[in-house]
Coordinates of N, CA and C in Angstrom, one line a residue:
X1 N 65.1 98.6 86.1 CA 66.2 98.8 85.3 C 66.6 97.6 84.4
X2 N 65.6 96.6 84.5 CA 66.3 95.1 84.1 C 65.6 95.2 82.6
X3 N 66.7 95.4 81.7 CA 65.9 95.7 80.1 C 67.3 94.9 79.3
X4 N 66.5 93.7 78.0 CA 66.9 93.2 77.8 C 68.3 93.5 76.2
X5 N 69.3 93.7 76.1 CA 69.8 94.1 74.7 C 70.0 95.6 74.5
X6 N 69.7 96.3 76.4 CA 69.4 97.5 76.0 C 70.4 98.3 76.9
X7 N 70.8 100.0 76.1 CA 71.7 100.2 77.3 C 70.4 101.5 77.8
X8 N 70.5 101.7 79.3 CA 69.6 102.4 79.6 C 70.1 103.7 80.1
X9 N 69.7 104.9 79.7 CA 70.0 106.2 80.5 C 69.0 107.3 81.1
X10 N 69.4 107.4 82.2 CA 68.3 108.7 83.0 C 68.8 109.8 82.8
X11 N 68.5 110.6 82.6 CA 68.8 111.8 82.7 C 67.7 113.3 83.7
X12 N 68.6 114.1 84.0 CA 67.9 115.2 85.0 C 68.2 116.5 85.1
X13 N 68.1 117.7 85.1 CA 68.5 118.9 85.1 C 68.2 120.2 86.2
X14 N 68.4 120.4 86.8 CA 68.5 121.8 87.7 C 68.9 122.8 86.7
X15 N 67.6 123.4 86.6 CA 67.7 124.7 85.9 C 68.3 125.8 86.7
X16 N 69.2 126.4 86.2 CA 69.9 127.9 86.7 C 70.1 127.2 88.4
X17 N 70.8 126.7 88.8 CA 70.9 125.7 89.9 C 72.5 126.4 90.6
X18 N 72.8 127.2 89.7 CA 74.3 127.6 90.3 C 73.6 129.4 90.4
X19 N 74.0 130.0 92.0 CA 73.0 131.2 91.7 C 73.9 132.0 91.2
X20 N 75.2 132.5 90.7 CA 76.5 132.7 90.8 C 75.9 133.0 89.1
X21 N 76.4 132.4 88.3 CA 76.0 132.1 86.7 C 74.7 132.3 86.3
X22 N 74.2 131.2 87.2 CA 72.4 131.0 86.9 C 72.9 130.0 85.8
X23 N 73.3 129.0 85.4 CA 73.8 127.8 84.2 C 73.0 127.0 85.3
X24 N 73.0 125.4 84.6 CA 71.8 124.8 85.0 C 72.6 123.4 85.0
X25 N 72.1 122.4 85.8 CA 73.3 121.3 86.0 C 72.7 120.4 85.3
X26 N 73.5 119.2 84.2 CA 73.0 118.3 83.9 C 73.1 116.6 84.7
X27 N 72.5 116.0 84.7 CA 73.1 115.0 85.8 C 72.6 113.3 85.1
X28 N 73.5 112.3 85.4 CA 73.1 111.1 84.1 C 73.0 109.9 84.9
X29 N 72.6 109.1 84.7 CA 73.1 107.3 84.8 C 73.1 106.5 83.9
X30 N 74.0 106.1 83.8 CA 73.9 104.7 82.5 C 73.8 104.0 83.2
X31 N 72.9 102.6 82.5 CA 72.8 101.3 83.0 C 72.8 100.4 82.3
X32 N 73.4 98.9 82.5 CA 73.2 98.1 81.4 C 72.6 96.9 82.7
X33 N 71.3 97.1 82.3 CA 70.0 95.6 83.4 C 70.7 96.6 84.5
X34 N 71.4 96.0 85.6 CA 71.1 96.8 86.8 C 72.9 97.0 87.3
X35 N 73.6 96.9 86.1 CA 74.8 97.7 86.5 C 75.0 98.7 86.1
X36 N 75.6 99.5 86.5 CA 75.8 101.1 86.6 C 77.0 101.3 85.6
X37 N 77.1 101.8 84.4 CA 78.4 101.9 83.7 C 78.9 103.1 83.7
X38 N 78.1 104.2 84.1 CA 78.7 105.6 84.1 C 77.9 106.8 84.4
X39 N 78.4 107.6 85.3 CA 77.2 108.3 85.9 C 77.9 109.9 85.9
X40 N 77.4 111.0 85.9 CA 78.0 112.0 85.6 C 76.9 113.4 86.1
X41 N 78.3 113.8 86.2 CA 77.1 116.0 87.1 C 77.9 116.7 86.4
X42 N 77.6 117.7 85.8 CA 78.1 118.5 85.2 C 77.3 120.0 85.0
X43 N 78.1 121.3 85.0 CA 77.6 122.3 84.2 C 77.6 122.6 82.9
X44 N 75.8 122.9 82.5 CA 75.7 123.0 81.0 C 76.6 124.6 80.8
X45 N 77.0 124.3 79.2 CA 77.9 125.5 78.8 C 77.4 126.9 78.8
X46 N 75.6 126.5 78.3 CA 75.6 127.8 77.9 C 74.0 128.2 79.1
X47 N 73.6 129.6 79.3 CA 72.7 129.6 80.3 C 71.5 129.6 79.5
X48 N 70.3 128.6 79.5 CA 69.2 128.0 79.3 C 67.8 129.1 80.0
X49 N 67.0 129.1 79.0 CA 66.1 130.4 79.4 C 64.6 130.2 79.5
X50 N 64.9 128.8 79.6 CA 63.7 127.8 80.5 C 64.1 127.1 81.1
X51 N 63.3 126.1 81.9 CA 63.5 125.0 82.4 C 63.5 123.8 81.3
X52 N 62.5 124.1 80.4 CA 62.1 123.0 79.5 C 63.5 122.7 78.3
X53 N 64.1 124.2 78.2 CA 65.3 124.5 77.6 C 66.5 123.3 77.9
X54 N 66.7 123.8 79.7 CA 68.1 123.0 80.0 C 67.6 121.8 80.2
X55 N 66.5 121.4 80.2 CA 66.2 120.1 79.9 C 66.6 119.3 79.2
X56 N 66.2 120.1 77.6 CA 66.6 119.3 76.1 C 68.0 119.6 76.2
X57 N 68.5 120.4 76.6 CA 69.8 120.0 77.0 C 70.9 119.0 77.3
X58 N 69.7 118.6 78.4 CA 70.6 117.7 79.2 C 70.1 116.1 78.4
X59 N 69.1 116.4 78.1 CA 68.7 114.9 77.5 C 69.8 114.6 76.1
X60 N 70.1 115.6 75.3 CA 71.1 115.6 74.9 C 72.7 115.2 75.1
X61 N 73.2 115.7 76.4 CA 74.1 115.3 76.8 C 73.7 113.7 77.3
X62 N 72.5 113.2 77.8 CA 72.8 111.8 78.3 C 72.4 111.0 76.9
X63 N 71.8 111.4 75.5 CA 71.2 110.8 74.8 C 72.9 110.3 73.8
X64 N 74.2 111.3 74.0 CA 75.3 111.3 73.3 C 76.3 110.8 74.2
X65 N 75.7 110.6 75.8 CA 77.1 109.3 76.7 C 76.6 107.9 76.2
X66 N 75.0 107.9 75.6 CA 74.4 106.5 75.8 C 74.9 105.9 74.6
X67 N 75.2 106.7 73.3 CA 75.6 106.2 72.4 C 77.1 106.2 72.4
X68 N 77.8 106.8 73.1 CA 79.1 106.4 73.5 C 79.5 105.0 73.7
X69 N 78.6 105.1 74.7 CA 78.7 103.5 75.6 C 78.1 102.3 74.3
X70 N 77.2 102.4 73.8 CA 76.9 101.7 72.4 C 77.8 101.2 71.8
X71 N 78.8 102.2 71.2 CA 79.7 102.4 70.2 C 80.9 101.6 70.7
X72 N 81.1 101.6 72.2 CA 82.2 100.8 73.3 C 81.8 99.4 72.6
X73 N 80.1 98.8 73.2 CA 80.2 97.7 72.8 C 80.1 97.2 71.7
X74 N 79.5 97.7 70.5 CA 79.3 97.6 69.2 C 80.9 97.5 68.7
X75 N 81.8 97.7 69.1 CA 83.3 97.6 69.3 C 83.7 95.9 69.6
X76 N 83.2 95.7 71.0 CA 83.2 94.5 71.1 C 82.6 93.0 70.6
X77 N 81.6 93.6 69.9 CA 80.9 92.4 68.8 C 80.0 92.7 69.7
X78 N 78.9 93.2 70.9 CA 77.7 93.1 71.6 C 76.7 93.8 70.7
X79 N 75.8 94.1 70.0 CA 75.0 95.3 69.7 C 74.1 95.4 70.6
X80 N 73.8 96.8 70.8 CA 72.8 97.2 72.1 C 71.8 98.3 72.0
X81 N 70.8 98.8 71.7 CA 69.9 99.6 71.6 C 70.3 100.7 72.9
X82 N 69.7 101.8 72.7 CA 69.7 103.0 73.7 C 68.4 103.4 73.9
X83 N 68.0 103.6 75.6 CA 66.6 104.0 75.6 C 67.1 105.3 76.8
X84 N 66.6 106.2 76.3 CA 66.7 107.4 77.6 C 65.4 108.0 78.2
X85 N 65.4 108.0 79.3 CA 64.4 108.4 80.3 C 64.7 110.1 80.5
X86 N 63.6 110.4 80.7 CA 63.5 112.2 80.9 C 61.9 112.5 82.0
X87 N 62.4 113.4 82.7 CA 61.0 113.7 83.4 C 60.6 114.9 83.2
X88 N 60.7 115.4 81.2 CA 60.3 116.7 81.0 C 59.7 116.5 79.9
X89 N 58.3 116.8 79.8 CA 57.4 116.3 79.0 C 57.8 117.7 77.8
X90 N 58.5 118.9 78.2 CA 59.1 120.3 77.2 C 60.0 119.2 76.6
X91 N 61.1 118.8 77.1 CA 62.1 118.3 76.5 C 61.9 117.1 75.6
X92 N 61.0 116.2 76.0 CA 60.6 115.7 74.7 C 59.3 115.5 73.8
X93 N 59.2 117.2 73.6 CA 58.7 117.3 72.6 C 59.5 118.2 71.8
X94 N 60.5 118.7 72.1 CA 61.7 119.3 71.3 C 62.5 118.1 70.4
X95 N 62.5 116.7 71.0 CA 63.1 115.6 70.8 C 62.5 115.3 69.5
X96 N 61.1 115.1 69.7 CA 60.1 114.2 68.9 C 60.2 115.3 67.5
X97 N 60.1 116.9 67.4 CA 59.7 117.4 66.6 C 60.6 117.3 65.5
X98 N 60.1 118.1 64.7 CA 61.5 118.5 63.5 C 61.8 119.7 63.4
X99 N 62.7 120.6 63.6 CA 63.1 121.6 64.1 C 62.7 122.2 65.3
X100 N 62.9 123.7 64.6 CA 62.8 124.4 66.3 C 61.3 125.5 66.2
X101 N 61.5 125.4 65.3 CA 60.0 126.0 66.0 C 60.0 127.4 65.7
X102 N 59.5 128.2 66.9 CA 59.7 129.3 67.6 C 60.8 129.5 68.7
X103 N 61.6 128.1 69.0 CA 62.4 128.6 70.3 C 63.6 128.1 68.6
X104 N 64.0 130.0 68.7 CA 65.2 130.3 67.7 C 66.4 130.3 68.5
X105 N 66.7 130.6 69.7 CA 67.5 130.5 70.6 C 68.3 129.8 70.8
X106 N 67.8 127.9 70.4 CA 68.7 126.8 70.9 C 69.7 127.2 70.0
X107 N 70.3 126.3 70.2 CA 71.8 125.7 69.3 C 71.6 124.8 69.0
X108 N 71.5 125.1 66.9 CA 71.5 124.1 66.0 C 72.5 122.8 66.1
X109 N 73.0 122.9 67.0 CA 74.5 121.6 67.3 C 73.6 120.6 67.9
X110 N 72.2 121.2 68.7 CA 71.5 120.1 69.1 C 71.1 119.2 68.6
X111 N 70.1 120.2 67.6 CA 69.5 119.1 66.7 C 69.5 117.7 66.2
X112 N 70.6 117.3 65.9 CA 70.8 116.1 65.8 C 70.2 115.0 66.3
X113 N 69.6 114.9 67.6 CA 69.1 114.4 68.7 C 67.7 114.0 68.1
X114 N 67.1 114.9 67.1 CA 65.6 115.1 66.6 C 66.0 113.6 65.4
X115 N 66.9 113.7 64.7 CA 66.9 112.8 63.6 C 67.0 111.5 64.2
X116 N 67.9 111.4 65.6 CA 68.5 109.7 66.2 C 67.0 109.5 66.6
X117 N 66.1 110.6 67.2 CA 64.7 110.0 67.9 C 64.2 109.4 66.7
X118 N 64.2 110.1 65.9 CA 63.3 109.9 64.5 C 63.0 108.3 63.8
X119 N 64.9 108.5 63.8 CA 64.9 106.8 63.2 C 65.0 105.7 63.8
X120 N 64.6 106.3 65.3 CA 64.7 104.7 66.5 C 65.7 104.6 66.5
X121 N 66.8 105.5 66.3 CA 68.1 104.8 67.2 C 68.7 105.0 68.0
X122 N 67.2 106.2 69.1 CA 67.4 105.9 70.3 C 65.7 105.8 70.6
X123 N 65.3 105.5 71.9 CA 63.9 105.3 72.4 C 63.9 106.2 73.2
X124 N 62.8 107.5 73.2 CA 63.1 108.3 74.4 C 61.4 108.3 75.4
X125 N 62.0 108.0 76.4 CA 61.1 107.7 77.2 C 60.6 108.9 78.8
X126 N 58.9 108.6 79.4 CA 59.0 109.8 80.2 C 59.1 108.9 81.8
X127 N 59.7 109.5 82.7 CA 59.6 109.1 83.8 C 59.7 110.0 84.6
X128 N 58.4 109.8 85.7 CA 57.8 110.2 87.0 C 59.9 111.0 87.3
X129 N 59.6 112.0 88.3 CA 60.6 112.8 88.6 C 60.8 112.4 89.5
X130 N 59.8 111.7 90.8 CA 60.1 111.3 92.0 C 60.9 109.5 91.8
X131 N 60.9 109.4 91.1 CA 61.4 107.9 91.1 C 62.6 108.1 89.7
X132 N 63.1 109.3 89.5 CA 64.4 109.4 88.8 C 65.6 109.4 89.4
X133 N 66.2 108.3 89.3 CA 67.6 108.4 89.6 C 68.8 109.5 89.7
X134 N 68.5 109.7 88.3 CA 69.6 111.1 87.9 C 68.9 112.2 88.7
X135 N 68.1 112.3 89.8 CA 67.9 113.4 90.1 C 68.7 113.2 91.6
X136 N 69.1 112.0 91.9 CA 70.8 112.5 92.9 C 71.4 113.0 92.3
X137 N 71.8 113.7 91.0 CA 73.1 113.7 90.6 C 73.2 115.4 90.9
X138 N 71.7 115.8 90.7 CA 71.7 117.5 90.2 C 71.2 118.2 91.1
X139 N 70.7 117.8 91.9 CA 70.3 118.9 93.1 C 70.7 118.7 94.6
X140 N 70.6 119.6 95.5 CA 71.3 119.9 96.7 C 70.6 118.8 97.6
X141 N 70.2 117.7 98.1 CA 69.2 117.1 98.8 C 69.2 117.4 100.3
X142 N 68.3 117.7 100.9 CA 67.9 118.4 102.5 C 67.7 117.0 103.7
X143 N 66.7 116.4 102.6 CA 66.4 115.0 103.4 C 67.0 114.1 103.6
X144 N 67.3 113.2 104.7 CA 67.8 112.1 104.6 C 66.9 111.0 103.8
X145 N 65.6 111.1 104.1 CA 64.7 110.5 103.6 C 64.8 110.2 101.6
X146 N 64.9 111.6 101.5 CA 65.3 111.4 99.8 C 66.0 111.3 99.3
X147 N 67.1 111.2 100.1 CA 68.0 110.8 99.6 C 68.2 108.9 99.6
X148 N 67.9 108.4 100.6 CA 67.6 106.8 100.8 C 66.4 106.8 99.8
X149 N 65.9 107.0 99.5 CA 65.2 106.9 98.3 C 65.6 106.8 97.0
X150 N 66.5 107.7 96.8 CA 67.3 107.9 95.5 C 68.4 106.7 95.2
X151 N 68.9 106.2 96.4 CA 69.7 105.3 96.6 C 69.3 103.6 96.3
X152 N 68.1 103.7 97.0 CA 67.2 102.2 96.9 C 67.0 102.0 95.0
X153 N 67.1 102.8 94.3 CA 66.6 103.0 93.2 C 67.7 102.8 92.1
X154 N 69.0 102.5 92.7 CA 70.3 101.8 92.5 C 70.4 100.4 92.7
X155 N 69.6 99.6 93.6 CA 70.1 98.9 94.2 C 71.0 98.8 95.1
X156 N 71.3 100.4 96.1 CA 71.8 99.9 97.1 C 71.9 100.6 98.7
X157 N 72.6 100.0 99.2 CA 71.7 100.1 100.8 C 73.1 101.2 101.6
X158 N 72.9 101.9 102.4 CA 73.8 102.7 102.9 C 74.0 102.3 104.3
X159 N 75.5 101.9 104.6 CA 75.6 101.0 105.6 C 76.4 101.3 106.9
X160 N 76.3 101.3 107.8 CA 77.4 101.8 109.2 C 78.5 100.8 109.0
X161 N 79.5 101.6 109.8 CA 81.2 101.1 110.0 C 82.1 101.1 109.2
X162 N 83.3 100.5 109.6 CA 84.1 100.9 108.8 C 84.8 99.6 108.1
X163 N 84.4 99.7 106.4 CA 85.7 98.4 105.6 C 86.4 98.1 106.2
X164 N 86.7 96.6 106.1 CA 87.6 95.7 106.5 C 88.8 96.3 105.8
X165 N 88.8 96.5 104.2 CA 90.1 97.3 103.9 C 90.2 98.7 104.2
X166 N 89.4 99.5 104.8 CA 90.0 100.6 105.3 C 91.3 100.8 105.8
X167 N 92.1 101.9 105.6 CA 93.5 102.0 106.6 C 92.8 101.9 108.1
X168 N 93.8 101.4 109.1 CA 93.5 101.3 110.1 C 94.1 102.6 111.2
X169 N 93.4 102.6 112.3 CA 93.7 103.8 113.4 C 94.5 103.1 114.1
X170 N 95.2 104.0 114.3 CA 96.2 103.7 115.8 C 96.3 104.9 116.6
X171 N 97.1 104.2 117.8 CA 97.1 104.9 118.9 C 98.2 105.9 119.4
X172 N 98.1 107.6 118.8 CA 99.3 108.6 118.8 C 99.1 109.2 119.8
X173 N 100.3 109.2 121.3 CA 100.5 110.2 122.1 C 100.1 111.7 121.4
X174 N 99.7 112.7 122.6 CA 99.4 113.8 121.9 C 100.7 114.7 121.9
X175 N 101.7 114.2 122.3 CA 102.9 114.9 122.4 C 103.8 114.7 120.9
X176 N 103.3 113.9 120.2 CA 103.4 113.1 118.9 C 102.6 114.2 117.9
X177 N 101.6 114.9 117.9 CA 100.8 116.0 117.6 C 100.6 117.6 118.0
X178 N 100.8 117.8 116.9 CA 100.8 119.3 117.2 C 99.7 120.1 117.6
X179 N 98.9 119.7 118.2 CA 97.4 120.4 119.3 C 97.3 120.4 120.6
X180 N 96.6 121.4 121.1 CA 96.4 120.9 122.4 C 95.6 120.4 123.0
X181 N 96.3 119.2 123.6 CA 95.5 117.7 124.2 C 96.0 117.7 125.5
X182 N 95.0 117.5 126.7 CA 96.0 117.1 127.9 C 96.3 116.1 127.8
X183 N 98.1 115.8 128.7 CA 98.5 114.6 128.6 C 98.1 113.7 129.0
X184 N 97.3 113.8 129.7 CA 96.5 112.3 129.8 C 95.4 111.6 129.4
X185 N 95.4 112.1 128.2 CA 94.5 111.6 127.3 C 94.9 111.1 125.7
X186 N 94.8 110.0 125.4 CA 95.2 109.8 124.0 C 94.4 109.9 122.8
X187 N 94.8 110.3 121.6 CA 93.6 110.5 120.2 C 94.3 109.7 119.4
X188 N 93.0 109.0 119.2 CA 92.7 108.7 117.8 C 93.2 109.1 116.6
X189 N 94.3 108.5 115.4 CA 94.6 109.6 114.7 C 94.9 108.2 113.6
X190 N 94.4 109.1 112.1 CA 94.2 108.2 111.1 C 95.7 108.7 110.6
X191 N 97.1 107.4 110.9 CA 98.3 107.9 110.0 C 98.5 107.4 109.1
X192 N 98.7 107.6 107.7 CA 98.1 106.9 106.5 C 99.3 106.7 106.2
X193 N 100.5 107.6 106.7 CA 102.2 107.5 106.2 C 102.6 105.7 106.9
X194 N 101.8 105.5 107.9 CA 102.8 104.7 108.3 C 101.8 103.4 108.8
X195 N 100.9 103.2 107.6 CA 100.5 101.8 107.3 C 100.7 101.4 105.8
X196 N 100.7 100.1 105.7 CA 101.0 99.5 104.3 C 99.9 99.4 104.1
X197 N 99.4 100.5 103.2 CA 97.8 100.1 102.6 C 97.8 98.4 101.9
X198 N 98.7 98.3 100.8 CA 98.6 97.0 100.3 C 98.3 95.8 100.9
X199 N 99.4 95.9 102.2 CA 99.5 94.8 103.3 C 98.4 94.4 104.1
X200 N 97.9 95.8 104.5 CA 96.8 95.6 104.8 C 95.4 95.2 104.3
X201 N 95.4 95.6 102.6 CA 94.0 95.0 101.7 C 94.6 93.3 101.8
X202 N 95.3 92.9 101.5 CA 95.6 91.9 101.1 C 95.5 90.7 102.4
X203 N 95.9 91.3 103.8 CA 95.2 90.8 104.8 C 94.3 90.8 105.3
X204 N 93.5 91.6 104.9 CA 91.7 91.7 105.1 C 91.2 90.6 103.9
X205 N 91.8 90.8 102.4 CA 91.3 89.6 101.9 C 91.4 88.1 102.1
X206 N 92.7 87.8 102.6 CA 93.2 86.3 103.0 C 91.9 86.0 104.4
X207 N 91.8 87.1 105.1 CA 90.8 86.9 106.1 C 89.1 86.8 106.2
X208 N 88.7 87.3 104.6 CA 87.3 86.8 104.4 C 87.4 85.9 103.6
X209 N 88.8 85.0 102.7 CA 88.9 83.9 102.1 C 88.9 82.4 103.5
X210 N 89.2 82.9 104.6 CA 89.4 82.1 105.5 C 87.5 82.0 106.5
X211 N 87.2 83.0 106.0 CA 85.9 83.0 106.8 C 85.0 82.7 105.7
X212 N 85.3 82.4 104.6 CA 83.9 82.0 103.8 C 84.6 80.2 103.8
X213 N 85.4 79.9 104.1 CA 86.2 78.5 103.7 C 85.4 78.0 104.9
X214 N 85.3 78.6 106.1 CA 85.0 78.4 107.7 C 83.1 78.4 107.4
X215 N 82.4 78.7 106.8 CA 81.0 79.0 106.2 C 80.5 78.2 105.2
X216 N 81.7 77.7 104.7 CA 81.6 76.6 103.6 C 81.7 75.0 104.5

């Protein structure tokens, strides 16, 4: 993900992925080197009558957050190139061409996308589907396996227990609770009314400023 002056976007699509509609999900990551600036799942508007279809689709929708995010920093005095990743070799050749072709179908609102490839002022690129990001964003995942996969490809690791700022659990008689519990047994019960969330972030923080002081 480490690319230099550049903002980077994945994009991914589940065709007809809602069985209800049959509309097809678009799903994104923005990156700038290996921070995450914006990531997004959504249903496309209209129903797509290929795969290769809601593809260009969707590479559309991530090719128009990328230049969003451009335009944010091009704002701040940064200039930054846009390169979009796709793992639909249909979709970008809808990208690369000039017009439509034979597929009379799309929506000329697309287009656009054909002239920004044109003039380099975006880069659109192909990447492997097994090592796409944006493909957490769109589909249902079964595996634990593929899904730590999808994750590692973020930079990050999925971890047991619970934050230090978490609200904390206490200890509620069950007669305090409206279930039935025998009384001689007490539960666990998360009361969120009657902890000071603030109090408590702020004393979890004083307590890893005292344990990195203690490390130092």
């Amino acid at each position: 993900f480490v690319y230099k002056r550049q903002i980077v976007c994945y994009s991914d699509t589940d065709w007809a992925g809602c069985p209800k509609t049959r509309k097809s999900t678009s799903g994104g990551v923005i990156l700038l080197g290996q921070h995450i600036l914006k990531t997004y799942s959504s249903t496309q508007p209209t129903v797509s009558l290929s795969s290769g279809e809601a593809e260009f689709y969707g590479v559309v929708r991530a090719s128009g957050a990328a230049l969003g995010q451009q335009s944010l920093f091009a704002d701040l005095g940064i200039p930054l190139q846009v390169r979009v990743w796709t793992d639909s070799s249909a979709a970008m050749g809808i990208c690369t061409r000039q017009g439509l072709g034979k597929l009379r179908h799309i929506d000329t609102q697309t287009l656009w996308i054909q002239e920004k490839v044109r003039t380099k002022q975006i880069t659109l690129r192909k990447v492997l589907g097994e090592v796409n990001p944006a493909d957490l964003l769109t589909k249902f995942l079964t595996g634990k396996d593929k899904l730590d996969q999808l994750i590692k490809l973020f930079g990050l690791v999925a971890m047991k227990g619970r934050a230090k700022s978490a609200p904390l659990l206490r200890k509620k008689k069950p007669a305090d609770i409206d279930c039935d519990v025998p009384d001689n047994e007490d539960m666990d019960v998360c009361v969120l009314g009657d902890i000071d969330l603030e109090a408590e972030v702020v004393k979890c923080f004083e307590e890893d400023v005292k344990e990195r002081h203690r490390a130092l």
